[in-house]
PDB file of C-alpha atoms in Angstrom:
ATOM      1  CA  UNK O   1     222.896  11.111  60.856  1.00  0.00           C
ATOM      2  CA  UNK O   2     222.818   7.337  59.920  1.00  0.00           C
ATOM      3  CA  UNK O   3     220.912   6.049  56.868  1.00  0.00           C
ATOM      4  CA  UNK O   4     217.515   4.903  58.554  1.00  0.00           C
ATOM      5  CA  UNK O   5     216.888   7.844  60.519  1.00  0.00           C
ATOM      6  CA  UNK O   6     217.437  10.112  56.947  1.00  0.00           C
ATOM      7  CA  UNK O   7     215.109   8.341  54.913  1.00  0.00           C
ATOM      8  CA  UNK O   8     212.115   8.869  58.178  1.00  0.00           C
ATOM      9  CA  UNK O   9     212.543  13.023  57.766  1.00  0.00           C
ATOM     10  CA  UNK O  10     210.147  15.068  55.896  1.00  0.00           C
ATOM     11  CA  UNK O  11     211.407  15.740  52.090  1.00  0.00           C
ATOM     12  CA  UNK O  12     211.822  19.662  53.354  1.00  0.00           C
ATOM     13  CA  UNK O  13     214.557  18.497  55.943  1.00  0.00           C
ATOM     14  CA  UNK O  14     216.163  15.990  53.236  1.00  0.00           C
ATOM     15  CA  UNK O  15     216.601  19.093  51.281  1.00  0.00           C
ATOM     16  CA  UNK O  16     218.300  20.942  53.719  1.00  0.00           C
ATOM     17  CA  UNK O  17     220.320  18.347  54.943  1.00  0.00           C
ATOM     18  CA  UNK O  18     221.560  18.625  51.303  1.00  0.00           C
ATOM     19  CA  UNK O  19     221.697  21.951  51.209  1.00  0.00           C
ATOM     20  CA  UNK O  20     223.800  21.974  54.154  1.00  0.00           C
ATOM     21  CA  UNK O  21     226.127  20.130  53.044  1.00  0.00           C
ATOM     22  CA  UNK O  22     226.774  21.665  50.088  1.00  0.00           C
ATOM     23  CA  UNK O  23     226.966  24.812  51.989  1.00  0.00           C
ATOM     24  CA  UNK O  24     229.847  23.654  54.160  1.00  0.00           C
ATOM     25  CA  UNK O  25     231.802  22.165  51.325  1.00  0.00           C
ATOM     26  CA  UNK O  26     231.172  25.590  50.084  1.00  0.00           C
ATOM     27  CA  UNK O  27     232.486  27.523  53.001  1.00  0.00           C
ATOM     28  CA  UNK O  28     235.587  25.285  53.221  1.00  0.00           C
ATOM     29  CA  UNK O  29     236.119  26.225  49.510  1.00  0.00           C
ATOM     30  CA  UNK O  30     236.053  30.472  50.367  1.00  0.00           C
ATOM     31  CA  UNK O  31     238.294  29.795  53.623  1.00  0.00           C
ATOM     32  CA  UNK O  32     241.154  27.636  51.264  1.00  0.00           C
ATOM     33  CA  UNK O  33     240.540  30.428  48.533  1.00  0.00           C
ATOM     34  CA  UNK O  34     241.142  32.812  50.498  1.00  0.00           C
ATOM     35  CA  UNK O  35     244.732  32.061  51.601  1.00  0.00           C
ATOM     36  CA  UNK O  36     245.952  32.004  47.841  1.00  0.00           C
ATOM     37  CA  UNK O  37     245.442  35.860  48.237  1.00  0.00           C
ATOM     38  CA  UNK O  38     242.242  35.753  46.307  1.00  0.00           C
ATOM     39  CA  UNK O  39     239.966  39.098  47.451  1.00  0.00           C
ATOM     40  CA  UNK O  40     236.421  38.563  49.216  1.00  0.00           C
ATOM     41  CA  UNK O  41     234.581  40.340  45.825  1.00  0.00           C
ATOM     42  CA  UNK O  42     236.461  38.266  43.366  1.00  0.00           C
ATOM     43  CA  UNK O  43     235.182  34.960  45.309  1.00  0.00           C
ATOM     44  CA  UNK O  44     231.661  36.274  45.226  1.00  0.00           C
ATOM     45  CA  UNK O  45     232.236  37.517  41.888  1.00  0.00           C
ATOM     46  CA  UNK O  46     233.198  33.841  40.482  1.00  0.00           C
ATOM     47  CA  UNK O  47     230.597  32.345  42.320  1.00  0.00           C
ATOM     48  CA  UNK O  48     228.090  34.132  40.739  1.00  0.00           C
ATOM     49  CA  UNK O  49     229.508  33.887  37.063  1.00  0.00           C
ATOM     50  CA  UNK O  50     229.228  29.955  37.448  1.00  0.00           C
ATOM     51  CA  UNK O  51     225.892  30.321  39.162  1.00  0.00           C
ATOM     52  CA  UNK O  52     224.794  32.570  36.403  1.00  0.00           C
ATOM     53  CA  UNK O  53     225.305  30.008  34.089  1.00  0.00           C
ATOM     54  CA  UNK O  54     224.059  27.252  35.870  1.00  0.00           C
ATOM     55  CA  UNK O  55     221.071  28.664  36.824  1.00  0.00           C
ATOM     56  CA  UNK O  56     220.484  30.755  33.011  1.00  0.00           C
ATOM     57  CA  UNK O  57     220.752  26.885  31.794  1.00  0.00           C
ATOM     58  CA  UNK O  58     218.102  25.400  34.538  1.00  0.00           C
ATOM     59  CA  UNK O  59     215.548  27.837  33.709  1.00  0.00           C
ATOM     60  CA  UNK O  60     216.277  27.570  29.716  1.00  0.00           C
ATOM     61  CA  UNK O  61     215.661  23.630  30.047  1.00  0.00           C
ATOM     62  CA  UNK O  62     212.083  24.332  31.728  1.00  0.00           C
ATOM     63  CA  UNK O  63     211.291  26.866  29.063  1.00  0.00           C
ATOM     64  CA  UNK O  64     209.803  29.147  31.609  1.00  0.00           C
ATOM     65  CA  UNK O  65     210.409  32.728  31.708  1.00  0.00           C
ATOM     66  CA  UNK O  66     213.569  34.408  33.084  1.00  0.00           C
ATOM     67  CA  UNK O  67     212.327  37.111  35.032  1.00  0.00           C
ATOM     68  CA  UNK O  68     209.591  35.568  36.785  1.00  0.00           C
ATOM     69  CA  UNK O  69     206.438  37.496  37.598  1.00  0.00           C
ATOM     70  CA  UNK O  70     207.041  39.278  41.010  1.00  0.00           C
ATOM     71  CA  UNK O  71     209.961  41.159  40.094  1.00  0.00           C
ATOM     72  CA  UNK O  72     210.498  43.836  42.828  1.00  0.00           C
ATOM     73  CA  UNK O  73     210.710  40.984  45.555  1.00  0.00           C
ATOM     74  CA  UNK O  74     213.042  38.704  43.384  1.00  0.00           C
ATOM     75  CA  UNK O  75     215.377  41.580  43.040  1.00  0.00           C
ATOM     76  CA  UNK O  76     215.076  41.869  46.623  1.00  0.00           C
ATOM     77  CA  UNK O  77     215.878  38.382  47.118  1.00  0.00           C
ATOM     78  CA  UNK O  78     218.707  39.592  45.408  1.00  0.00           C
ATOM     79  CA  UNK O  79     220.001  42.477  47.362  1.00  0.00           C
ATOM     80  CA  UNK O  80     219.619  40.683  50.655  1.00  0.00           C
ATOM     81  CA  UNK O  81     221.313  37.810  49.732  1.00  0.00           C
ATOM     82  CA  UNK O  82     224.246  39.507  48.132  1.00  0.00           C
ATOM     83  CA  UNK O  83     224.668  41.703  51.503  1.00  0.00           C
ATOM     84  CA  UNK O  84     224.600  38.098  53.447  1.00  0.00           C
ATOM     85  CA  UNK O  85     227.368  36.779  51.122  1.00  0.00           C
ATOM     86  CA  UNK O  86     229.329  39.757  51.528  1.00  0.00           C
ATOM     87  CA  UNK O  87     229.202  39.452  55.187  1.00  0.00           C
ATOM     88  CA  UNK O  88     229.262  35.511  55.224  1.00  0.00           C
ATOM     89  CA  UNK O  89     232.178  35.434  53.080  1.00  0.00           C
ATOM     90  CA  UNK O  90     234.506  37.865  54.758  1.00  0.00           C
ATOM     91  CA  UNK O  91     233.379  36.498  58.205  1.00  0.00           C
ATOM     92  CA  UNK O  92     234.712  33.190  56.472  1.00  0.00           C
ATOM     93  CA  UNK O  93     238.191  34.525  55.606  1.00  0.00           C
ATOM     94  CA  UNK O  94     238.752  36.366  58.868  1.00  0.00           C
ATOM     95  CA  UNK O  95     236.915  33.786  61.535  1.00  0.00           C
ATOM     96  CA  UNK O  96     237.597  29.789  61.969  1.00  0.00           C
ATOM     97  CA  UNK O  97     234.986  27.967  60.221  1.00  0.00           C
ATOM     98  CA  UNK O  98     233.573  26.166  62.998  1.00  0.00           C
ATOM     99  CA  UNK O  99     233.185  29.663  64.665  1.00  0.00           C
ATOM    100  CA  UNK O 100     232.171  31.810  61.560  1.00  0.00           C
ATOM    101  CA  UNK O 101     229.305  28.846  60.882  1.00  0.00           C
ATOM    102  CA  UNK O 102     227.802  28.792  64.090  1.00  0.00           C
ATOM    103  CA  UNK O 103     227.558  32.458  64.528  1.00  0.00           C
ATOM    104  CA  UNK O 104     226.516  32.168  60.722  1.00  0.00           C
ATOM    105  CA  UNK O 105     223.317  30.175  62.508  1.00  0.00           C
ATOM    106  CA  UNK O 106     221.887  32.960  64.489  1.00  0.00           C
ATOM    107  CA  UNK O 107     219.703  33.784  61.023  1.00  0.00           C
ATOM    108  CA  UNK O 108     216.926  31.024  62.129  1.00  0.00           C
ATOM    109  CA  UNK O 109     216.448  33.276  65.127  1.00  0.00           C
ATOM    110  CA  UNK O 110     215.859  35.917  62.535  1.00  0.00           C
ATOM    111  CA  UNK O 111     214.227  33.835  60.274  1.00  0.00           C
ATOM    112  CA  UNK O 112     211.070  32.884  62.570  1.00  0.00           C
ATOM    113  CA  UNK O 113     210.592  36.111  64.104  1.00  0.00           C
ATOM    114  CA  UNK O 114     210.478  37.755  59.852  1.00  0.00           C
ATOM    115  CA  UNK O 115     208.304  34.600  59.528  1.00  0.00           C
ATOM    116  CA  UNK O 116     205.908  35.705  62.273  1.00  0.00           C
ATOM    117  CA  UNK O 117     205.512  39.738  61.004  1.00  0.00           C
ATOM    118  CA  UNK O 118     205.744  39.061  56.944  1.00  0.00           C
ATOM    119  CA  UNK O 119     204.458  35.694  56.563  1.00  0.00           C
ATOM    120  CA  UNK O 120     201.876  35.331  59.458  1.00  0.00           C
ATOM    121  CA  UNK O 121     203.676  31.771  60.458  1.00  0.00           C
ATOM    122  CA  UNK O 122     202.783  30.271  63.758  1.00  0.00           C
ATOM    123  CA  UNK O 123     205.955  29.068  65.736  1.00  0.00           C
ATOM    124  CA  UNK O 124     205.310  25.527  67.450  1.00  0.00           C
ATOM    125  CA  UNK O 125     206.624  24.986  70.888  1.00  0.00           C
ATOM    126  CA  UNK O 126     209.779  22.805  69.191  1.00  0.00           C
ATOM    127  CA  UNK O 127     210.878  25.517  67.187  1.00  0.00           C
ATOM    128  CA  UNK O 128     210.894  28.077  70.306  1.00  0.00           C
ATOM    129  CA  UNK O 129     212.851  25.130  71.970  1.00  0.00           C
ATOM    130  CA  UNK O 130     215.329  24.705  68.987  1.00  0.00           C
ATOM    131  CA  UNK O 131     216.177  28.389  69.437  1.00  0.00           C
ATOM    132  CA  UNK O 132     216.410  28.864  73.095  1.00  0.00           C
ATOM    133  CA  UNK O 133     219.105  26.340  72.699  1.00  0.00           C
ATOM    134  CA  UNK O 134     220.996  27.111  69.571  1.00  0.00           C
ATOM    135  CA  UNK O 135     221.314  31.023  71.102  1.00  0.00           C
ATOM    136  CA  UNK O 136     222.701  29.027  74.097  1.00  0.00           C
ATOM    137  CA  UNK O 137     224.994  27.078  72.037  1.00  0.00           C
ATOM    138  CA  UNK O 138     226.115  30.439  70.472  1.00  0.00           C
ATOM    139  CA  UNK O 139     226.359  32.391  73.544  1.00  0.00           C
ATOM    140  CA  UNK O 140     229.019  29.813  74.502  1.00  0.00           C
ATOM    141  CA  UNK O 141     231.101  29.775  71.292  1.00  0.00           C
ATOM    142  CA  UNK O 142     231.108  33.270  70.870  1.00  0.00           C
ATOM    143  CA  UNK O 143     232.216  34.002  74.864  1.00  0.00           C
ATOM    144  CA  UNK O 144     234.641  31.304  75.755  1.00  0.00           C
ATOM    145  CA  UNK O 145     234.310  28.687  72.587  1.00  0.00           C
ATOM    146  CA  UNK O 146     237.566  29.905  70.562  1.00  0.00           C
ATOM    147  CA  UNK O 147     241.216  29.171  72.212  1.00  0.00           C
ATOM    148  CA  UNK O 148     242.122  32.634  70.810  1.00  0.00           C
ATOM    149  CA  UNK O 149     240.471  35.809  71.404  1.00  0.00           C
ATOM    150  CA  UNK O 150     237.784  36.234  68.158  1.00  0.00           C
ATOM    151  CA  UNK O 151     238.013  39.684  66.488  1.00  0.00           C
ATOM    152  CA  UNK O 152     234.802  41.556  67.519  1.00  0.00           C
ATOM    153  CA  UNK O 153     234.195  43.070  64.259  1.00  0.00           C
ATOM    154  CA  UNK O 154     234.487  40.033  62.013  1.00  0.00           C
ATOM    155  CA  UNK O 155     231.683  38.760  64.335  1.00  0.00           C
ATOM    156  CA  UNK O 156     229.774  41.727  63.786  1.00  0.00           C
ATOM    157  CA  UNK O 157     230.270  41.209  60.460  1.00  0.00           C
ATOM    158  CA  UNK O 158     228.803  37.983  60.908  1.00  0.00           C
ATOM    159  CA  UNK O 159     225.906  38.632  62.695  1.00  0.00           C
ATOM    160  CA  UNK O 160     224.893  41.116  60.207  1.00  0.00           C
ATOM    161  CA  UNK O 161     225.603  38.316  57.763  1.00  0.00           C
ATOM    162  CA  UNK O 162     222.978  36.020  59.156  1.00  0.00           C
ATOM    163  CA  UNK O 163     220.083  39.105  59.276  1.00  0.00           C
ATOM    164  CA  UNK O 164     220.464  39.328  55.755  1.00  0.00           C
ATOM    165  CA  UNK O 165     220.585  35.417  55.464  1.00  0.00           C
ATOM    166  CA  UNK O 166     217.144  35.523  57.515  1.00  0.00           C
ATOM    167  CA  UNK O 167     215.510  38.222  55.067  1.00  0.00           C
ATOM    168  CA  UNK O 168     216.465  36.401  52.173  1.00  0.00           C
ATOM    169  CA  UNK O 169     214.939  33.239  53.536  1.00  0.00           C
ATOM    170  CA  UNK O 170     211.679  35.259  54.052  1.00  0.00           C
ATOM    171  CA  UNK O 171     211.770  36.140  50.484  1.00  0.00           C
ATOM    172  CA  UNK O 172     212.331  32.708  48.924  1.00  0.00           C
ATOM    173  CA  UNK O 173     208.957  30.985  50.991  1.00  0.00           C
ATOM    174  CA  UNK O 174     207.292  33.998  50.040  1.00  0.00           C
ATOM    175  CA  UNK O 175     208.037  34.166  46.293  1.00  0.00           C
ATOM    176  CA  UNK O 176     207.678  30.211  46.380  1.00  0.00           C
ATOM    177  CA  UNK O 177     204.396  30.413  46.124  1.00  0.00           C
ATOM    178  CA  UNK O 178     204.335  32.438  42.801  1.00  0.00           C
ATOM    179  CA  UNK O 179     207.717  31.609  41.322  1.00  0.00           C
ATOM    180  CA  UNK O 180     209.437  28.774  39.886  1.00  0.00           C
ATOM    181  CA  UNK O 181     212.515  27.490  42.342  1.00  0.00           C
ATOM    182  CA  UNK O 182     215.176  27.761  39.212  1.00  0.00           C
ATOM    183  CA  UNK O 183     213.915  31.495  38.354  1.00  0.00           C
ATOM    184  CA  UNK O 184     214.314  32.461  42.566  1.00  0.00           C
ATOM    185  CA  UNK O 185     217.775  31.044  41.993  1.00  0.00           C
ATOM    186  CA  UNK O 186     218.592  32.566  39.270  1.00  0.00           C
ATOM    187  CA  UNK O 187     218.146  36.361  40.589  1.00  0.00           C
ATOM    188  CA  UNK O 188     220.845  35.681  43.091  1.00  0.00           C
ATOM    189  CA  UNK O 189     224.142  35.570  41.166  1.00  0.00           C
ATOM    190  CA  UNK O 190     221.760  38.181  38.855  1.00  0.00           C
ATOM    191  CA  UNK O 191     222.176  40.444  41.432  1.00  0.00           C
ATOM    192  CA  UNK O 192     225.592  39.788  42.865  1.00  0.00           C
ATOM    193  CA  UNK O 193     227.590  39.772  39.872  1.00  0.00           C
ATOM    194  CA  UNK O 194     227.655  43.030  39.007  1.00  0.00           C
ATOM    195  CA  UNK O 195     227.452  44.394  42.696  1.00  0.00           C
ATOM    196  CA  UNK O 196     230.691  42.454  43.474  1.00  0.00           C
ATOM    197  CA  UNK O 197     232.316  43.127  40.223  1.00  0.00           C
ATOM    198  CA  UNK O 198     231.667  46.757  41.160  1.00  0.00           C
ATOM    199  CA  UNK O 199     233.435  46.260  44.764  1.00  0.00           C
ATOM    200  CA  UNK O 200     236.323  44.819  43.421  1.00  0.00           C
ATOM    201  CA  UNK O 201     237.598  47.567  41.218  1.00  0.00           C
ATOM    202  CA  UNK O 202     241.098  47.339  40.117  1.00  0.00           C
ATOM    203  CA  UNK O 203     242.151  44.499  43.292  1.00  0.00           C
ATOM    204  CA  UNK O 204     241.471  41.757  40.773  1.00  0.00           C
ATOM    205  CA  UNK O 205     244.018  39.145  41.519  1.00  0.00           C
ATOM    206  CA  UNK O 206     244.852  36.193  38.918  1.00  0.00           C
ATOM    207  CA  UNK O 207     244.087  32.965  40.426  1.00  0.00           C
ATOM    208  CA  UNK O 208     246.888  30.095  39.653  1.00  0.00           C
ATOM    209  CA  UNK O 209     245.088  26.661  38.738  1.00  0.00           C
ATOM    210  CA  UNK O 210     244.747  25.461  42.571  1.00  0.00           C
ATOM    211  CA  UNK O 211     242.635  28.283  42.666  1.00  0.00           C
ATOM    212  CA  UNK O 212     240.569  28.856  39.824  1.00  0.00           C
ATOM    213  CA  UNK O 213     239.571  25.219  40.645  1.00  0.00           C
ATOM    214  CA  UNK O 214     239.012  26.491  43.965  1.00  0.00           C
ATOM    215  CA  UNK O 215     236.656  29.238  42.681  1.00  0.00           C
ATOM    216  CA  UNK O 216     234.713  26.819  40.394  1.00  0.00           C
ATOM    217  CA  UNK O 217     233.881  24.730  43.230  1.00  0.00           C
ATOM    218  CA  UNK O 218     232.976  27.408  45.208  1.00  0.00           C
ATOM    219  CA  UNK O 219     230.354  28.197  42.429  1.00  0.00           C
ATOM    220  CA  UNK O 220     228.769  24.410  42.005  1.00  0.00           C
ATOM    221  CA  UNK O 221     228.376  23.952  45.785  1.00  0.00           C
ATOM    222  CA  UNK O 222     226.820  27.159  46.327  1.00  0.00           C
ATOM    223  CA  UNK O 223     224.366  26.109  43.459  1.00  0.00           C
ATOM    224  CA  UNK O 224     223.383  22.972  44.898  1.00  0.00           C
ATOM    225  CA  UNK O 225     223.155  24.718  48.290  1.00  0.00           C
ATOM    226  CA  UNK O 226     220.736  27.103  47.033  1.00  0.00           C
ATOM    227  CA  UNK O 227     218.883  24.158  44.921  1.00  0.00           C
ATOM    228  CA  UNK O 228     218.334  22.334  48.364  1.00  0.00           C
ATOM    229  CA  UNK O 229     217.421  25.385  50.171  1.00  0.00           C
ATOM    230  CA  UNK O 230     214.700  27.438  47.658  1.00  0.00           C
ATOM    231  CA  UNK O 231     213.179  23.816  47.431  1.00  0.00           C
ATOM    232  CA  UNK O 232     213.210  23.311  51.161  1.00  0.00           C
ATOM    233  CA  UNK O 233     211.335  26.423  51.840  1.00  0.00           C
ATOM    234  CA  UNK O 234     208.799  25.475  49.446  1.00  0.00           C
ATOM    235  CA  UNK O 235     207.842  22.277  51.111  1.00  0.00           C
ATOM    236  CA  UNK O 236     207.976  23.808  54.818  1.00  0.00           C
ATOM    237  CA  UNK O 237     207.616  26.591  57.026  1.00  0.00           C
ATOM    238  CA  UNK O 238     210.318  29.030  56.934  1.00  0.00           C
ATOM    239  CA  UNK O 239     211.040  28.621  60.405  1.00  0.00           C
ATOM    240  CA  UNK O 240     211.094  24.863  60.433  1.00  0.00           C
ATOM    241  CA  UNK O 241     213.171  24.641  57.493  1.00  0.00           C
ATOM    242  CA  UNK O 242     215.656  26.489  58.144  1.00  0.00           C
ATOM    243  CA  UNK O 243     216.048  24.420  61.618  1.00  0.00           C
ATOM    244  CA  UNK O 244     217.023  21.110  59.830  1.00  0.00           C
ATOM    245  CA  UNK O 245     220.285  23.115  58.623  1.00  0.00           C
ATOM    246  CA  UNK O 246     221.876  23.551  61.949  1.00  0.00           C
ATOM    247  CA  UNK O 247     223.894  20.049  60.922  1.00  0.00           C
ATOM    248  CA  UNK O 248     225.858  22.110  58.612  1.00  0.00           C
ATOM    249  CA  UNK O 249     227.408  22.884  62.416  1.00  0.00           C
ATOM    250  CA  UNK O 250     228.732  19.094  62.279  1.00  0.00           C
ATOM    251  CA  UNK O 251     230.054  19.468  58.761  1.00  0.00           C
ATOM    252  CA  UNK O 252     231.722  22.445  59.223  1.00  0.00           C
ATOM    253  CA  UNK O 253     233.216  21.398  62.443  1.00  0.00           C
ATOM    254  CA  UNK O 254     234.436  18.146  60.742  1.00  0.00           C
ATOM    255  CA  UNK O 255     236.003  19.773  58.132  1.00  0.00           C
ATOM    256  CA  UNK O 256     237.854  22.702  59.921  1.00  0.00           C
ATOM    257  CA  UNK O 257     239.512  19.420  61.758  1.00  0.00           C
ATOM    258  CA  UNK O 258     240.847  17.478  59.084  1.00  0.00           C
ATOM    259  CA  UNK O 259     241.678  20.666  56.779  1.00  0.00           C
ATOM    260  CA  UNK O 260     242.655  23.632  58.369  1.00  0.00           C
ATOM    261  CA  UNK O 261     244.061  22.149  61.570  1.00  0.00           C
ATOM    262  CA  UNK O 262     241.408  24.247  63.630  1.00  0.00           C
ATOM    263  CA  UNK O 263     240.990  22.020  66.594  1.00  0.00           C
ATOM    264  CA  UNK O 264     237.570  23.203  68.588  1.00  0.00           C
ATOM    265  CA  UNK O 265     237.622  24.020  72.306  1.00  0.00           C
ATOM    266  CA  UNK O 266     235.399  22.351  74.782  1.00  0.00           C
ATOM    267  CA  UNK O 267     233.093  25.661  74.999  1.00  0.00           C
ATOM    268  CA  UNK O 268     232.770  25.395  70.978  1.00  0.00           C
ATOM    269  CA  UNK O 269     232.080  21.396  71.147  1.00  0.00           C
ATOM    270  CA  UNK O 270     229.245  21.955  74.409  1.00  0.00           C
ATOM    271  CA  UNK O 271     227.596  24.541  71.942  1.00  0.00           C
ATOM    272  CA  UNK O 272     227.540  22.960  69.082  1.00  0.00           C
ATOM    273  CA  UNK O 273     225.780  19.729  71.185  1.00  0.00           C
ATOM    274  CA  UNK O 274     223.191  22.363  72.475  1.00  0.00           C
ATOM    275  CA  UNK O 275     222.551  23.699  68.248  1.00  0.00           C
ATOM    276  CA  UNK O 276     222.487  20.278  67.368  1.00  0.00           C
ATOM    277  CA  UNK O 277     219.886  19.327  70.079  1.00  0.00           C
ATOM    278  CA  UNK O 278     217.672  21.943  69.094  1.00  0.00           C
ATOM    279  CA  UNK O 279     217.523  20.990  65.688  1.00  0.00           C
ATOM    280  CA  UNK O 280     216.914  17.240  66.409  1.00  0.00           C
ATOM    281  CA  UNK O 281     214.053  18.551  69.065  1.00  0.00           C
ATOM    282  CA  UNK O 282     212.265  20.412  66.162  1.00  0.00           C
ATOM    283  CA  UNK O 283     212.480  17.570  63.408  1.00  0.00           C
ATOM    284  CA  UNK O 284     211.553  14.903  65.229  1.00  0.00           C
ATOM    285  CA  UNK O 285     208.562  16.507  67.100  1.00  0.00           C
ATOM    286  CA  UNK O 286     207.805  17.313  63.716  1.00  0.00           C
ATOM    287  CA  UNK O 287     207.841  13.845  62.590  1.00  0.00           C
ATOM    288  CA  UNK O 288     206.146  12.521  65.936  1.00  0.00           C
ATOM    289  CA  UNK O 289     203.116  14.455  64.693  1.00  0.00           C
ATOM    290  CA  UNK O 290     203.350  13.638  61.079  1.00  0.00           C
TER     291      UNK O 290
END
């Protein structure tokens, strides 16, 4: 998106536009790791160990509290996302990206109706829009968009992936209004450290330096991912926010490209277009009216 057209956006889409990026850096990161042998729980596991520190240090520099005041829904916050990463990353590993994002980006679907029930949200006529076409988009990657047959249970995998994506979303904009941003953050690798340590068992693997440098990466994009995100939520509505991330399509598409030699199929390119409308529709209605 050029220059001019960035700096016109609300600060909540800015913020996902970052986070998005960050988030497909990230996902090219698991997909490289991934071929040096490197199991699904010991990704997770070093992402959380340098999120862990990251965010421990964030929080320390505020001189706020660690464990925040709602704890039973920041532990939550912390189940659900772990269960998304679980999903997200193996759907990573086993799926091309382009494919494994997009079907990643059912969870604003899931994300507005949660926002409806839990957080009494109103959805706008754009936002209905932005979905009717990004399910389009998907319906046409997932049925004709890969030139090779995708493996039905990685996409399961995947769509479970972005439920728990959705609920976790839910949680943030409602703990943002009680907790600080660093101490939401911080619950996350809180949570998933110990519950992918667990999973891993005895499969540890040794990573060579390609791919401990791999892992650490993996870690400092996720952070800045989830940095863009928890503050995007607090500056928007939940289902509007999590609309401006659909460019992390683009990204990922980009990437798979140059990278991994994963060249898209005309279904996958005609969805993405109809994702990437719907997400334009809903941010610039929403800065028509602002």
């Amino acid at each position: 998106m050029p220059l001019h057209l960035v700096n016109k956006l609300p600060v909540g889409a800015k913020y996902m536009l970052l986070s998005a990026f960050a988030f497909a850096l990230m996902s090219s990161c698991v997909k490289l790791v991934s071929t040096y042998g490197i199991p699904v729980f010991e990704i997770i596991a070093a992402r959380a160990i340098v999120s862990l520190v990251i965010s421990y240090t964030d929080v320390k520099r505020k001189r706020i509290s660690l464990w925040g005041n709602n704890k039973k829904l920041l532990i939550s916050r912390g189940l659900s996302g772990t269960l998304a990463l679980l999903c997200i990353y193996y759907a990573l590993a086993t799926l091309p990206l382009a494919e494994a994002t997009l079907l990643q980006y059912l969870y604003p679907v899931f994300t507005s109706i949660l926002a409806i029930i839990f957080l009494h949200e109103k959805i706008q006529r754009s936002t209905i829009l932005c979905i009717c076409c990004c399910l389009l988009g998907l319906l046409l990657i997932v049925e004709t968009g890969s030139n090779q047959a995708l493996p039905m249970f990685s996409v399961g995998i995947a769509i479970v992936g972005a439920f728990g994506s959705a609920v976790s979303y839910t949680l943030v904009k409602r703990l943002s209004n009680s907790e600080d941003s660093s101490v939401i953050i911080f619950y996350f690798p809180l949570i998933a450290l110990p519950i992918s340590a667990l999973l891993l068992g005895n499969d540890f693997v040794l990573p060579n330096t390609q791919a401990l440098l791999l892992l650490l990466f993996v870690g400092v994009f996720t952070q800045i991912g989830q940095i863009g995100l928890t503050n995007a939520m607090k500056t928007e509505d939940a289902s509007k926010a999590t609309a401006y991330s659909y460019v992390q399509v683009i990204f990922s598409i980009t990437i798979g490209w140059l990278f991994f030699n994963e060249s898209p199929s005309l279904s996958t390119l005609s969805g993405g277009l109809f994702i990437v409308a719907g997400a334009l529709i809903n941010v610039f209605y929403k800065s028509k009216k602002t």
